[in-house]
CSV table of C-alpha atoms in Angstrom, one decimal:
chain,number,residue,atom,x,y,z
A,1,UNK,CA,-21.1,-9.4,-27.6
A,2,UNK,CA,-23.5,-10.8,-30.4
A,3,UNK,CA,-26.4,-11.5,-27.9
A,4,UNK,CA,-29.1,-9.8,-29.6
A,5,UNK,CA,-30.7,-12.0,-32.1
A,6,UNK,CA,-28.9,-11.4,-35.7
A,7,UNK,CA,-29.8,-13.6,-39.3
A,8,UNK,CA,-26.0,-12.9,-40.6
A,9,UNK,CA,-23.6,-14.3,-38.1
A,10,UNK,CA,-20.4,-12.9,-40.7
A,11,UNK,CA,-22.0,-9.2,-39.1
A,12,UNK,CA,-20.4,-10.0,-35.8
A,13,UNK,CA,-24.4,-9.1,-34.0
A,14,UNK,CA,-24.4,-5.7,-35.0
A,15,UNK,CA,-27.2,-6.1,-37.7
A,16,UNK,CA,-29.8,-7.0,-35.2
A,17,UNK,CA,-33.6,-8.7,-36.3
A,18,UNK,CA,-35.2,-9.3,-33.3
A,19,UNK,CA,-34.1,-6.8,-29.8
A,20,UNK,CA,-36.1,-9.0,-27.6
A,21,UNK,CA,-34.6,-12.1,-28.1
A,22,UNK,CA,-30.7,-13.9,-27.5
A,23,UNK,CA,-29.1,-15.4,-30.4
A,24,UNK,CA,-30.7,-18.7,-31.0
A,25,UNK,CA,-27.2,-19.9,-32.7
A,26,UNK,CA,-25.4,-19.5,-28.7
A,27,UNK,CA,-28.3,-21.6,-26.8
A,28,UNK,CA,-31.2,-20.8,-24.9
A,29,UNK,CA,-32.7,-18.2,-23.0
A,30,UNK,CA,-32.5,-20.6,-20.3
A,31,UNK,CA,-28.8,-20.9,-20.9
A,32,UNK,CA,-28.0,-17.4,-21.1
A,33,UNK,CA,-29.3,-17.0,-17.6
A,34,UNK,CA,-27.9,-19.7,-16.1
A,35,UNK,CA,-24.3,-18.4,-17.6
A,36,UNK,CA,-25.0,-14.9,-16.1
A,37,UNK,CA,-26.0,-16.7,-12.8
A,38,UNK,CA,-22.7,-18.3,-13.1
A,39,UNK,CA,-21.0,-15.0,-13.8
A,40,UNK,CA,-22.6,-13.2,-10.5
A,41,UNK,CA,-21.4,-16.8,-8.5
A,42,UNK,CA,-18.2,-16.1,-9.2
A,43,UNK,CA,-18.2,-12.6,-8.5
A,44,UNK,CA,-18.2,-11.4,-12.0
A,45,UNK,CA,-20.4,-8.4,-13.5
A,46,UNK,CA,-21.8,-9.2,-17.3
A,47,UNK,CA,-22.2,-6.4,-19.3
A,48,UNK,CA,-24.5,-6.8,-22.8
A,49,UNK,CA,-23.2,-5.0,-25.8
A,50,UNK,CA,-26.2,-3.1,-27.0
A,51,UNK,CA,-26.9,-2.0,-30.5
A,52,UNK,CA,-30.0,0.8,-30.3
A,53,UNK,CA,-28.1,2.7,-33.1
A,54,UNK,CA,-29.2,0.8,-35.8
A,55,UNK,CA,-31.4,-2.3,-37.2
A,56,UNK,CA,-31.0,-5.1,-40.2
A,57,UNK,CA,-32.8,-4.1,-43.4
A,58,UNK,CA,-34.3,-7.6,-43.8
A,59,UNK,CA,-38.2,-7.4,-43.8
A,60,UNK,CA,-39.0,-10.3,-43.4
A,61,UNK,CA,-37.0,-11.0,-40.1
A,62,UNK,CA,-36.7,-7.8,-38.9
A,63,UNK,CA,-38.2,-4.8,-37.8
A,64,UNK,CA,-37.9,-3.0,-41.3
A,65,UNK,CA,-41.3,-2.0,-43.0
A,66,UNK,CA,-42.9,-3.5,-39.8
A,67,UNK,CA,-46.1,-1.9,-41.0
A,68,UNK,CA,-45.6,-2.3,-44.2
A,69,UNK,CA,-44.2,1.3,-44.6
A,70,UNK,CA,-40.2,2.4,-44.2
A,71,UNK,CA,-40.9,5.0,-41.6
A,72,UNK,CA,-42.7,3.1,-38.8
A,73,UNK,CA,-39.8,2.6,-36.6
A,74,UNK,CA,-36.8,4.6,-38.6
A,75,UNK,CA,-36.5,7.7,-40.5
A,76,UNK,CA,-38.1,7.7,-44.0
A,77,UNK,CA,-36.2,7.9,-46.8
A,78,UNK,CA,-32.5,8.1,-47.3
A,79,UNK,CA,-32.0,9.9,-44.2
A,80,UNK,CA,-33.6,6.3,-42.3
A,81,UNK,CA,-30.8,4.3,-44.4
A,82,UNK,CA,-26.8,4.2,-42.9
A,83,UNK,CA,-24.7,4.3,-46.2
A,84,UNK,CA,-21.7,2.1,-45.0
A,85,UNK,CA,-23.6,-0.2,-42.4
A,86,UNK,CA,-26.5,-0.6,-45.1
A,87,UNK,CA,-28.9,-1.0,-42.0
A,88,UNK,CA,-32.0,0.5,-40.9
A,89,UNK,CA,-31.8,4.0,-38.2
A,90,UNK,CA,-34.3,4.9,-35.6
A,91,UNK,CA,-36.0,8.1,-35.4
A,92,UNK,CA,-35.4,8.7,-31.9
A,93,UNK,CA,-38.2,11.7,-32.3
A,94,UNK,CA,-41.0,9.0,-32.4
A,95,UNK,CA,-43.0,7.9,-29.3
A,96,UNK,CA,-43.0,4.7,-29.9
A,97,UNK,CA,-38.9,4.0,-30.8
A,98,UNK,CA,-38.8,5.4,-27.9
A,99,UNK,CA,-40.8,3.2,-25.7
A,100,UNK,CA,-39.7,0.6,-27.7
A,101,UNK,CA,-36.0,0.8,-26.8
A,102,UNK,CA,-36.4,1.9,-23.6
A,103,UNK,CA,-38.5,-1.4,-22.7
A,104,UNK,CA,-35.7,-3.4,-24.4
A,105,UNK,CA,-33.3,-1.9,-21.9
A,106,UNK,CA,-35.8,-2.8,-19.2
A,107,UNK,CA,-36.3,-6.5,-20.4
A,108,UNK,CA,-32.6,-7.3,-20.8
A,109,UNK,CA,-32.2,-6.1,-16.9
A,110,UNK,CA,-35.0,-7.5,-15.9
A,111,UNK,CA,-35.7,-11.0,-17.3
A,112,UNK,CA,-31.8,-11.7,-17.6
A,113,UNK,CA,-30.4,-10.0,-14.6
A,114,UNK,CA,-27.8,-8.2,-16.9
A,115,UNK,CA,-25.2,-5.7,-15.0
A,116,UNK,CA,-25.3,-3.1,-17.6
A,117,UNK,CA,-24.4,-1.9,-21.2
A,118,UNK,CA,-22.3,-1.0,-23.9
A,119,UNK,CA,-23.8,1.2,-26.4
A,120,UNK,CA,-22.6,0.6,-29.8
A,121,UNK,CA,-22.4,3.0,-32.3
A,122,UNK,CA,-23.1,6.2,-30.1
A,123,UNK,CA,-21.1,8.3,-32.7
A,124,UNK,CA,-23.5,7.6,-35.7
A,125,UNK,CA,-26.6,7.9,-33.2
A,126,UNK,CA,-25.4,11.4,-31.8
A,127,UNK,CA,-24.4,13.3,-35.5
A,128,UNK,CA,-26.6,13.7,-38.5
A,129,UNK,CA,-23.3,12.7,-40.4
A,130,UNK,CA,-22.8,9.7,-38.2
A,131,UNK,CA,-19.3,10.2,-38.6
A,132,UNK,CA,-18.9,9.2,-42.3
A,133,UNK,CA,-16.2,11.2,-43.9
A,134,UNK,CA,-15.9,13.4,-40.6
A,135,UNK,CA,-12.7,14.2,-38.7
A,136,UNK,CA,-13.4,15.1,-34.9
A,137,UNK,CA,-10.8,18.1,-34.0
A,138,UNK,CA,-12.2,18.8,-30.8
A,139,UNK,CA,-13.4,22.4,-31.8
A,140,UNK,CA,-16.7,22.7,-29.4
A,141,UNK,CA,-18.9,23.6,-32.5
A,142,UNK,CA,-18.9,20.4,-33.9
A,143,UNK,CA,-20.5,19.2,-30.5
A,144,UNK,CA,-23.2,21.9,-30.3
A,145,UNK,CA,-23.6,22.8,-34.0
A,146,UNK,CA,-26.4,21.8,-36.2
A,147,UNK,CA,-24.9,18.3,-37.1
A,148,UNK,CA,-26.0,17.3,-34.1
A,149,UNK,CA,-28.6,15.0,-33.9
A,150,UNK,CA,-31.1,16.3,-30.3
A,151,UNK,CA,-33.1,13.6,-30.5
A,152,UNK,CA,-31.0,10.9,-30.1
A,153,UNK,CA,-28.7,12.6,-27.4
A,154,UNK,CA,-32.5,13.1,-25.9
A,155,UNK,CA,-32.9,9.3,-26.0
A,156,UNK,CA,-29.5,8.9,-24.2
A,157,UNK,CA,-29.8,11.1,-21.7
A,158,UNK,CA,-33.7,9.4,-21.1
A,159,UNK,CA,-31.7,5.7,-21.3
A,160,UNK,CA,-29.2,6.4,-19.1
A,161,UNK,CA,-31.3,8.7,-16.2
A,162,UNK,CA,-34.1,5.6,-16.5
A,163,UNK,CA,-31.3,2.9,-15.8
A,164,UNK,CA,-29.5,4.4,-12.9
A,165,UNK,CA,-32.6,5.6,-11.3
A,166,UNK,CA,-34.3,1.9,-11.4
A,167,UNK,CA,-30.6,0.0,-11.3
A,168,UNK,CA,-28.4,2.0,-8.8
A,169,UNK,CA,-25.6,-0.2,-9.7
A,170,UNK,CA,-25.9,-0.4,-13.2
A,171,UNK,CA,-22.9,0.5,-15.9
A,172,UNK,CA,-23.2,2.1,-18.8
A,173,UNK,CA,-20.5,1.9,-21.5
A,174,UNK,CA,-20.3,4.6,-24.6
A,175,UNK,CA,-18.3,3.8,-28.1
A,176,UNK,CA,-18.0,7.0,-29.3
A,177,UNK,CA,-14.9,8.6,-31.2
A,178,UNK,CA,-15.7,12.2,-31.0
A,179,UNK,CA,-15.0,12.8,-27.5
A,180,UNK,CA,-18.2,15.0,-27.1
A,181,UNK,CA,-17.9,16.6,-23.7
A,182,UNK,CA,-20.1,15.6,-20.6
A,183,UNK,CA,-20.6,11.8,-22.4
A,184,UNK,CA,-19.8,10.8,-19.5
A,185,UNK,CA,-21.1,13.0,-16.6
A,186,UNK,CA,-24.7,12.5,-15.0
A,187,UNK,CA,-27.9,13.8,-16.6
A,188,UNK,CA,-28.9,16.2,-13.6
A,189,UNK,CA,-25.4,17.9,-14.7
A,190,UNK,CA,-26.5,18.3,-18.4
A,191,UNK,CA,-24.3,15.1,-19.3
A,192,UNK,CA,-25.4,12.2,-21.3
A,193,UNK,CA,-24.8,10.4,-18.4
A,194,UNK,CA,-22.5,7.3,-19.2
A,195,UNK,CA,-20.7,6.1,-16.7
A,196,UNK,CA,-17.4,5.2,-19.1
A,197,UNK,CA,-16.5,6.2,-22.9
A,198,UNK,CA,-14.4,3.8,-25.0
A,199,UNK,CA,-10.6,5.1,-25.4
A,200,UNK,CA,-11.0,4.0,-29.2
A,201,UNK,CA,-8.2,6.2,-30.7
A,202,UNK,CA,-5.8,3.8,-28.1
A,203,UNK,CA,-6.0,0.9,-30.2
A,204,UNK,CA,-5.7,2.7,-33.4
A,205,UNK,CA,-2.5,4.4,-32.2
A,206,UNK,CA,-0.6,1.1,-31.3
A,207,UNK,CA,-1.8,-0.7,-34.7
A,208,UNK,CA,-0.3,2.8,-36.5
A,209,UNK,CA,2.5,2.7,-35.0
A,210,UNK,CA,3.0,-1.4,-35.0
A,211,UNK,CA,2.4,-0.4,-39.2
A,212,UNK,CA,4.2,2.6,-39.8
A,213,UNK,CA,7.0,2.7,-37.5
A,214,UNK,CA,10.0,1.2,-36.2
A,215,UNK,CA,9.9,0.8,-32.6
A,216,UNK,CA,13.5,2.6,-32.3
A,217,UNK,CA,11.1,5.6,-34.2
A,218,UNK,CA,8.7,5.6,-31.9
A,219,UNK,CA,7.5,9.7,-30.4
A,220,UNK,CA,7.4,8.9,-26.6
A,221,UNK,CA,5.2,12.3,-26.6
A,222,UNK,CA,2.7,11.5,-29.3
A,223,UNK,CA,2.3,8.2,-27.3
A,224,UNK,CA,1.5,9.6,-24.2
A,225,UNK,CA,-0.7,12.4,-25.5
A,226,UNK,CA,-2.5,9.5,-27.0
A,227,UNK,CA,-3.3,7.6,-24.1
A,228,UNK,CA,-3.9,10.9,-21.7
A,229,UNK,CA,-6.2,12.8,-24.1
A,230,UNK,CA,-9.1,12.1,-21.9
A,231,UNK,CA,-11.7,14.5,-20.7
A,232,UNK,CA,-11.2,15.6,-17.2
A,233,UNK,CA,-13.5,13.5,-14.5
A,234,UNK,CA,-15.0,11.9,-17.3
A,235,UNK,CA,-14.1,7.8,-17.2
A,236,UNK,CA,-12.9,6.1,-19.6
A,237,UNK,CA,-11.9,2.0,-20.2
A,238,UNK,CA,-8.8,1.7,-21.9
A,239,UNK,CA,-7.7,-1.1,-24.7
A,240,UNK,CA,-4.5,-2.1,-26.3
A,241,UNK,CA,-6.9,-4.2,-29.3
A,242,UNK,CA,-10.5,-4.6,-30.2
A,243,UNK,CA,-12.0,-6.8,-33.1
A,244,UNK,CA,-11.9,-3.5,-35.4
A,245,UNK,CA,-7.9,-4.2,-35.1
A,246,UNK,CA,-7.8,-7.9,-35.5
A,247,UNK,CA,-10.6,-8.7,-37.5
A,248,UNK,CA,-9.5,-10.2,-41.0
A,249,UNK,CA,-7.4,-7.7,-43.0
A,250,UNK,CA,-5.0,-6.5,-40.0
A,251,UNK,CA,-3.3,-8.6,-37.3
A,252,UNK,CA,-3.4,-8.2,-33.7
A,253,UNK,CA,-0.4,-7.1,-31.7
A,254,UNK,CA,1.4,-10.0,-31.2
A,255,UNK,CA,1.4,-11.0,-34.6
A,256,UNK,CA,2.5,-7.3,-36.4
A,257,UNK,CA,5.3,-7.6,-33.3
A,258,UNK,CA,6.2,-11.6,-33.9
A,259,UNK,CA,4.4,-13.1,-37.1
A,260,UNK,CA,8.0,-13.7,-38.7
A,261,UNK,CA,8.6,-16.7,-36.6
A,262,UNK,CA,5.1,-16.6,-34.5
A,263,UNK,CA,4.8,-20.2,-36.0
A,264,UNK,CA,9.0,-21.8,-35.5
A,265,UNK,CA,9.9,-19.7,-33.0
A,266,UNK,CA,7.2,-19.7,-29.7
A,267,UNK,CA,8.0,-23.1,-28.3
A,268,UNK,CA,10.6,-22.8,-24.9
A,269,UNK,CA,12.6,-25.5,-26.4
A,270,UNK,CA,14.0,-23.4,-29.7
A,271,UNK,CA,17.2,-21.2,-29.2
A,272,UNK,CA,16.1,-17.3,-28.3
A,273,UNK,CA,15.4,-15.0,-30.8
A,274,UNK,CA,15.9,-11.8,-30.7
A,275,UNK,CA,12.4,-11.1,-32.8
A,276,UNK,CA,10.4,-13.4,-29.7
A,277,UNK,CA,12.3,-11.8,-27.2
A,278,UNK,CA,11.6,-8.1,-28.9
A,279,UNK,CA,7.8,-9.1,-29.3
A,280,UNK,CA,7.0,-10.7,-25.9
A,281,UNK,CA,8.9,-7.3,-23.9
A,282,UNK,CA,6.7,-5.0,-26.5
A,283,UNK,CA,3.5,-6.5,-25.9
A,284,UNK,CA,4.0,-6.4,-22.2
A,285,UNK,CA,5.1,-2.8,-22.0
A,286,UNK,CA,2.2,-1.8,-24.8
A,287,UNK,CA,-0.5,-3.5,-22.5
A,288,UNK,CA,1.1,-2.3,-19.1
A,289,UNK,CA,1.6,1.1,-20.4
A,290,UNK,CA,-1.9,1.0,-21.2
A,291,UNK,CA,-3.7,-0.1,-18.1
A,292,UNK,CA,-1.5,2.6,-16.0
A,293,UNK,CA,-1.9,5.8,-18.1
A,294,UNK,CA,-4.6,5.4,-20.4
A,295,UNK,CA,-7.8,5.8,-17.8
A,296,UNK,CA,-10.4,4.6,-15.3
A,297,UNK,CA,-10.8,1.2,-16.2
A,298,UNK,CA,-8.7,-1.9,-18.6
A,299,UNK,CA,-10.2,-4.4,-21.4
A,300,UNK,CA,-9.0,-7.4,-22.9
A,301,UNK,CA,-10.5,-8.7,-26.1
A,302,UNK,CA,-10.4,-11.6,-27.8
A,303,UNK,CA,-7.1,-13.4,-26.4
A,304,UNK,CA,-5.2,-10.2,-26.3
A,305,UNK,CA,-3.8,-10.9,-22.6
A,306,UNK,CA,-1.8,-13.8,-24.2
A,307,UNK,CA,-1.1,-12.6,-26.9
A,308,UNK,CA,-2.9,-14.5,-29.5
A,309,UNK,CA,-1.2,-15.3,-32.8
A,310,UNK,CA,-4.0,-15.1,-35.7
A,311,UNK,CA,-6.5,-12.4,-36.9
A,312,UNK,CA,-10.1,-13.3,-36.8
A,313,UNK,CA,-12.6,-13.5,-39.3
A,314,UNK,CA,-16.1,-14.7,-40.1
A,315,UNK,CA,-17.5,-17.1,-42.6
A,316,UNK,CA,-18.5,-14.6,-45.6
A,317,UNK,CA,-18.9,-14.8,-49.3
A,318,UNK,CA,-15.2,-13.3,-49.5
A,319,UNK,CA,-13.9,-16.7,-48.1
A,320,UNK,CA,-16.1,-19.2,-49.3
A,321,UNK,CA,-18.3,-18.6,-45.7
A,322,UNK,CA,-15.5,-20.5,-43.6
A,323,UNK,CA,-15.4,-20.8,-40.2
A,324,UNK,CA,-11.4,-21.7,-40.3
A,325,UNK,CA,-10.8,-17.9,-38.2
A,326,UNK,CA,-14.1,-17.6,-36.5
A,327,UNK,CA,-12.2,-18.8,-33.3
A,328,UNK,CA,-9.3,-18.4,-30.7
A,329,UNK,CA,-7.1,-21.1,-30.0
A,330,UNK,CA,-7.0,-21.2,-26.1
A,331,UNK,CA,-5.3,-24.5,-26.5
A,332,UNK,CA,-1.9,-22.6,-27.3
A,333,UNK,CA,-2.2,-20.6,-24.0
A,334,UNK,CA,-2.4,-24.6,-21.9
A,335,UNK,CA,0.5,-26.0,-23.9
A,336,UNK,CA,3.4,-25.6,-21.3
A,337,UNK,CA,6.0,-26.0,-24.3
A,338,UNK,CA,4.9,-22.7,-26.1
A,339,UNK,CA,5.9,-19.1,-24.6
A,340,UNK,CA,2.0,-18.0,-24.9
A,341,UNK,CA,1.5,-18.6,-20.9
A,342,UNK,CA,4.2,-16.0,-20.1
A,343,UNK,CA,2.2,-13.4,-21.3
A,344,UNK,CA,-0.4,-14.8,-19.6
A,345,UNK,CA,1.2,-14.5,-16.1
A,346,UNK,CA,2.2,-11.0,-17.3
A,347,UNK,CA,-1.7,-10.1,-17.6
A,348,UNK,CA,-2.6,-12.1,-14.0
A,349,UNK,CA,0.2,-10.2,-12.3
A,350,UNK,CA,-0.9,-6.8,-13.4
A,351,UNK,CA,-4.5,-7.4,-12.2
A,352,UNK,CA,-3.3,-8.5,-8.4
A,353,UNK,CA,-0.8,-5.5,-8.4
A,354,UNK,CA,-3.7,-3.3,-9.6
A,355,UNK,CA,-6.1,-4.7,-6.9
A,356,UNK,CA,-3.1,-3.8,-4.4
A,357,UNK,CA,-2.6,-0.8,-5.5
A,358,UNK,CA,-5.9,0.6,-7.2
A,359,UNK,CA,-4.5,2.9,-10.0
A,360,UNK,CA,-7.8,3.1,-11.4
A,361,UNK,CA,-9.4,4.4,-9.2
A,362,UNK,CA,-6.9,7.3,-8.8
A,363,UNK,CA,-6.4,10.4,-10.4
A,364,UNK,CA,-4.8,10.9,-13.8
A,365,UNK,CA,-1.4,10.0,-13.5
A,366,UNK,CA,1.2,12.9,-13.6
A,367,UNK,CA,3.7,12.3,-16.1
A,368,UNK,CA,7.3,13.7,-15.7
A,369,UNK,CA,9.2,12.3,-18.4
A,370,UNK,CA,9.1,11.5,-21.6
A,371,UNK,CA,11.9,11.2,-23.3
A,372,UNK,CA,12.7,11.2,-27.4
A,373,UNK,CA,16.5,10.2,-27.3
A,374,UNK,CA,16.3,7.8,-24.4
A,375,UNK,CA,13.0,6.4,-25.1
A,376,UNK,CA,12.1,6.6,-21.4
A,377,UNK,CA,8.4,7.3,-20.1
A,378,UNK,CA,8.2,8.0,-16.3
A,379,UNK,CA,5.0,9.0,-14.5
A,380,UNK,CA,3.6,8.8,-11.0
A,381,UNK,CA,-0.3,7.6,-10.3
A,382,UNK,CA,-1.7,6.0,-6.9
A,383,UNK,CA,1.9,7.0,-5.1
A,384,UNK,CA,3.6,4.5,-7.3
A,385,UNK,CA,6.6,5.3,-9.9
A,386,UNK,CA,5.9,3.9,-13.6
A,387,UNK,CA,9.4,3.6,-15.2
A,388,UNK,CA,9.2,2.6,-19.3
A,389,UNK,CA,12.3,2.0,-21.4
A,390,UNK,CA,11.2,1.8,-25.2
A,391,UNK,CA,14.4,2.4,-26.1
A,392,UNK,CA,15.8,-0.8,-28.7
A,393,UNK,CA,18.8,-1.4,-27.0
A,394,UNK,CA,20.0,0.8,-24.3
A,395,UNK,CA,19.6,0.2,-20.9
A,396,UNK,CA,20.6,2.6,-18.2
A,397,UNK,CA,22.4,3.1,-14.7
A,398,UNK,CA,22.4,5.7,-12.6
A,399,UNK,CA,19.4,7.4,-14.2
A,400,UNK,CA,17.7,10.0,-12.2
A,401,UNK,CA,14.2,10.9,-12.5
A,402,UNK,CA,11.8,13.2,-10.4
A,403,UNK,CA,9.0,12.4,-8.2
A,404,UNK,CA,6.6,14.6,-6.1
A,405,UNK,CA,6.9,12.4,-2.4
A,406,UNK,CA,10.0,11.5,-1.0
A,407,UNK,CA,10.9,8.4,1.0
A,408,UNK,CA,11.9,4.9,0.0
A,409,UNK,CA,11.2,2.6,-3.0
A,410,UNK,CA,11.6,-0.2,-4.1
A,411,UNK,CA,10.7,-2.2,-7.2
A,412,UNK,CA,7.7,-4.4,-7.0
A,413,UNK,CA,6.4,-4.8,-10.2
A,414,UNK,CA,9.1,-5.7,-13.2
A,415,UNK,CA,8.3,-6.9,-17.2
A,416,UNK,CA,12.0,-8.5,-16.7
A,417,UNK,CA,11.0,-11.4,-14.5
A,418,UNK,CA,11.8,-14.9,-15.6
A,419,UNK,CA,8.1,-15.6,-15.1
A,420,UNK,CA,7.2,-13.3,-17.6
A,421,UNK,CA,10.0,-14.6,-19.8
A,422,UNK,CA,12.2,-11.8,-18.9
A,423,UNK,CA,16.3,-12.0,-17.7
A,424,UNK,CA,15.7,-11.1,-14.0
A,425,UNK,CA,18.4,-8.3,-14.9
A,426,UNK,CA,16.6,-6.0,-11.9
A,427,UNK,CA,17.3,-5.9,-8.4
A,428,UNK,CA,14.1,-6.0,-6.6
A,429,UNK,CA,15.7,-5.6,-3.2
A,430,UNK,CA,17.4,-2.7,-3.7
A,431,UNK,CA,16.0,0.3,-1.5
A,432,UNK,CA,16.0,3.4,-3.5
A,433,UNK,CA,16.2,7.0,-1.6
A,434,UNK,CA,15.0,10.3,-2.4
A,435,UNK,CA,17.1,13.2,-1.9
A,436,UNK,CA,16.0,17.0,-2.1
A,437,UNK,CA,16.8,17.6,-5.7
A,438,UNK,CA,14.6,18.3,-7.9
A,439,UNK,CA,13.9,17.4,-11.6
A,440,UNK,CA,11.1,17.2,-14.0
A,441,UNK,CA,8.6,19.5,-12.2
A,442,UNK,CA,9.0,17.1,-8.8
A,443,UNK,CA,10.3,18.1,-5.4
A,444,UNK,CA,12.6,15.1,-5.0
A,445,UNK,CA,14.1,13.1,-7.2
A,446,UNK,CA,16.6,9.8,-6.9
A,447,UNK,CA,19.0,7.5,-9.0
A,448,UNK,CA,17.7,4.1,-10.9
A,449,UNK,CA,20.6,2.2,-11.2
A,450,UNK,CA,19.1,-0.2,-13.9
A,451,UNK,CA,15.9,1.3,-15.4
A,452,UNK,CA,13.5,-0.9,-17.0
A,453,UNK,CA,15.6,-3.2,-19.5
């Protein structure tokens, strides 16, 4: 993120001056490779977050009146100017934007070996409105009404045909938050031809609910609707937090779940509180949950997978340009006397159980429960059983719930372990048998003695 060469460092990258070059403030060109190199050493694919829908104002560092006029690269005009980003937009009818971004997307795979993209922005670029003051309903005509802008969702589909026909192994990344259909389905289809959207409306639902809810108030429908409203066989990558939650002005998860004694209370040494202990459980299930229901592939951002106390800002007139919250503190997740590495272990042990059992790659899970009075959540994905208790104080024995395949089961995956700073309250050798009843839609069904605490 921030790559592409950017004058204001408070605008996070996203008012870019020069598309052809890496931010001078990070290093190099020459380091940039080598820390992609590095990357593909260790068996890790980099991504570049892209911004081609929109450009810095500043003329004299950017491409704005390039040619001395306010039309050569963008719209002229008030329709070339984006009212709440105050930055410059393309007109994506124009030859010549058109070779120019397309080249960019060539250079940045070929000159620094980059895996693929994410497109920022792909809302504004694919509406006339860009979104501003628009509320997405899902009703097909505002995908294939007028407000649609042709020529940009031309310059996607030509972006995204041109990079898996000259990459085969490229990935393509959409932030969009209208869920127009076919984003994310292959050109020769009629699609845009993205490979994965952004589950954006994920994020926002925890951080409402986090704000406007008690937990023991929480909809266990409204939740799952949340994280399953997902087009069918179109991909998506699923989040718990993203800097638009924990920039300056909100908090992240852990601290909206813990920030009362986030500071006293987090070292393993202080008596347990009941606050901590709430937190920690919340922010496991909230990111577990998450990974399992919510799509085709998982992010972490910024710290999130150990739960990182502060908010994040950037040095701006607003706070006398410091840099005090323009960082994370990864020294809090090495101190073995704070209770930061248990959510780390959480995250580590999710990822091997995922690799063991690819839920990702499976269909969209089936989901047989969910439960208002009990708080419970059950659903079934990649022949496993996901069992959620979100209720504030009960636990439960002898609690039946359905399943489609019968046979044996046991636990293998639990938020309760003491590694994770759980209690170890559940039996992990216990063998549990289905029997012929069934319940919640499934053929068989069987008896948890002690659901998820």
């Amino acid at each position: 993120m921030a790559i592409l060469e950017h004058a204001y460092y408070g605008s996070f990258g996203y008012q870019v001056t020069n598309f052809f070059a890496p931010s001078s403030r990070f290093g190099t060109p020459e380091d940039l490779k080598k820390l992609i190199d590095t990357a593909h050493e260790n068996g890790i694919i980099v991504l570049l977050d892209l911004v081609h829908s929109h450009a810095s104002k500043n003329v004299e560092d950017g491409l704005n009146m390039f040619d001395g006029s306010d039309y050569c690269y963008f719209h002229e005009g008030p329709k070339g100017v984006h009212s709440l980003w105050d930055s410059r937009l393309f007109n994506y009818g124009h030859w010549e934007v058109l070779r120019f971004l397309l080249s960019n997307l060539r250079w940045w795979m070929d000159e620094f070996m980059f895996d693929g993209f994410r497109f920022d922005g792909v809302t504004s670029m694919l509406y006339k409105h860009h979104g501003i003051g628009f509320g997405f309903s899902g009703d097909y005509h505002e995908y294939f009404g007028e407000s649609v802008d042709e020529e940009a969702v031309v310059y996607l589909m030509l972006a995204n045909a041109m990079l898996h026909e000259v990459y085969p192994l490229v990935i393509t990344i959409a932030e969009d938050v209208s869920g127009i259909p076919a984003l994310c389905r292959p050109v020769e289809e009629g699609g845009l031809g993205f490979d994965y959207r952004m589950a954006m409306a994920v994020p926002d639902k925890w951080i409402q609910l986090l704000k406007e809810n008690k937990d023991e108030d929480w909809n266990m429908g409204n939740i799952v609707h949340t994280l399953t409203n997902r087009r069918y066989k179109e991909k998506t990558v699923c989040y718990c937090e993203s800097h638009d939650q924990a920039l300056v002005g909100d908090k992240t998860l852990a601290f909206w779940l813990m920030d009362k004694e986030m500071y006293t209370n987090m070292s393993k040494f202080c008596k347990r509180s009941l606050i901590i202990d709430r937190g920690i459980a919340l922010h496991k299930m909230i990111r577990f949950l998450t990974y399992t229901l919510a799509g085709e592939a998982y992010l972490n951002f910024i710290g999130n997978e150990w739960g990182h106390p502060e908010w994040l800002d950037f040095p701006r007139v607003g706070n006398n340009e410091s840099f005090h919250y323009a960082r994370r503190q990864w020294n809090l997740l090495f101190d073995n006397c704070l209770l930061y590495q248990y959510l780390n272990n959480f995250d580590i042990a999710m990822h091997h159980l995922e690799v063991n059992h690819p839920w990702l790659l499976s269909p969209q899970a089936y989901v047989s429960l969910a439960h208002e009075d009990d708080k419970v959540i059950v659903f079934e994905r990649a022949q496993l059983v996901f069992i959620f208790n979100f209720h504030p104080y009960k636990s439960f024995e002898n609690y039946r719930i359905g399943l489609e395949y019968s046979g044996t089961y046991k636990v293998i995956f639990t938020s309760d372990d003491e590694a994770f700073y759980g209690f170890t309250r559940i039996d992990k050798e216990y063998l549990y048998s289905t029997v012929q009843i069934g319940l919640h839609g499934r053929l068989y069904s069987f008896q948890v003695f002690k659901a998820c605490m």
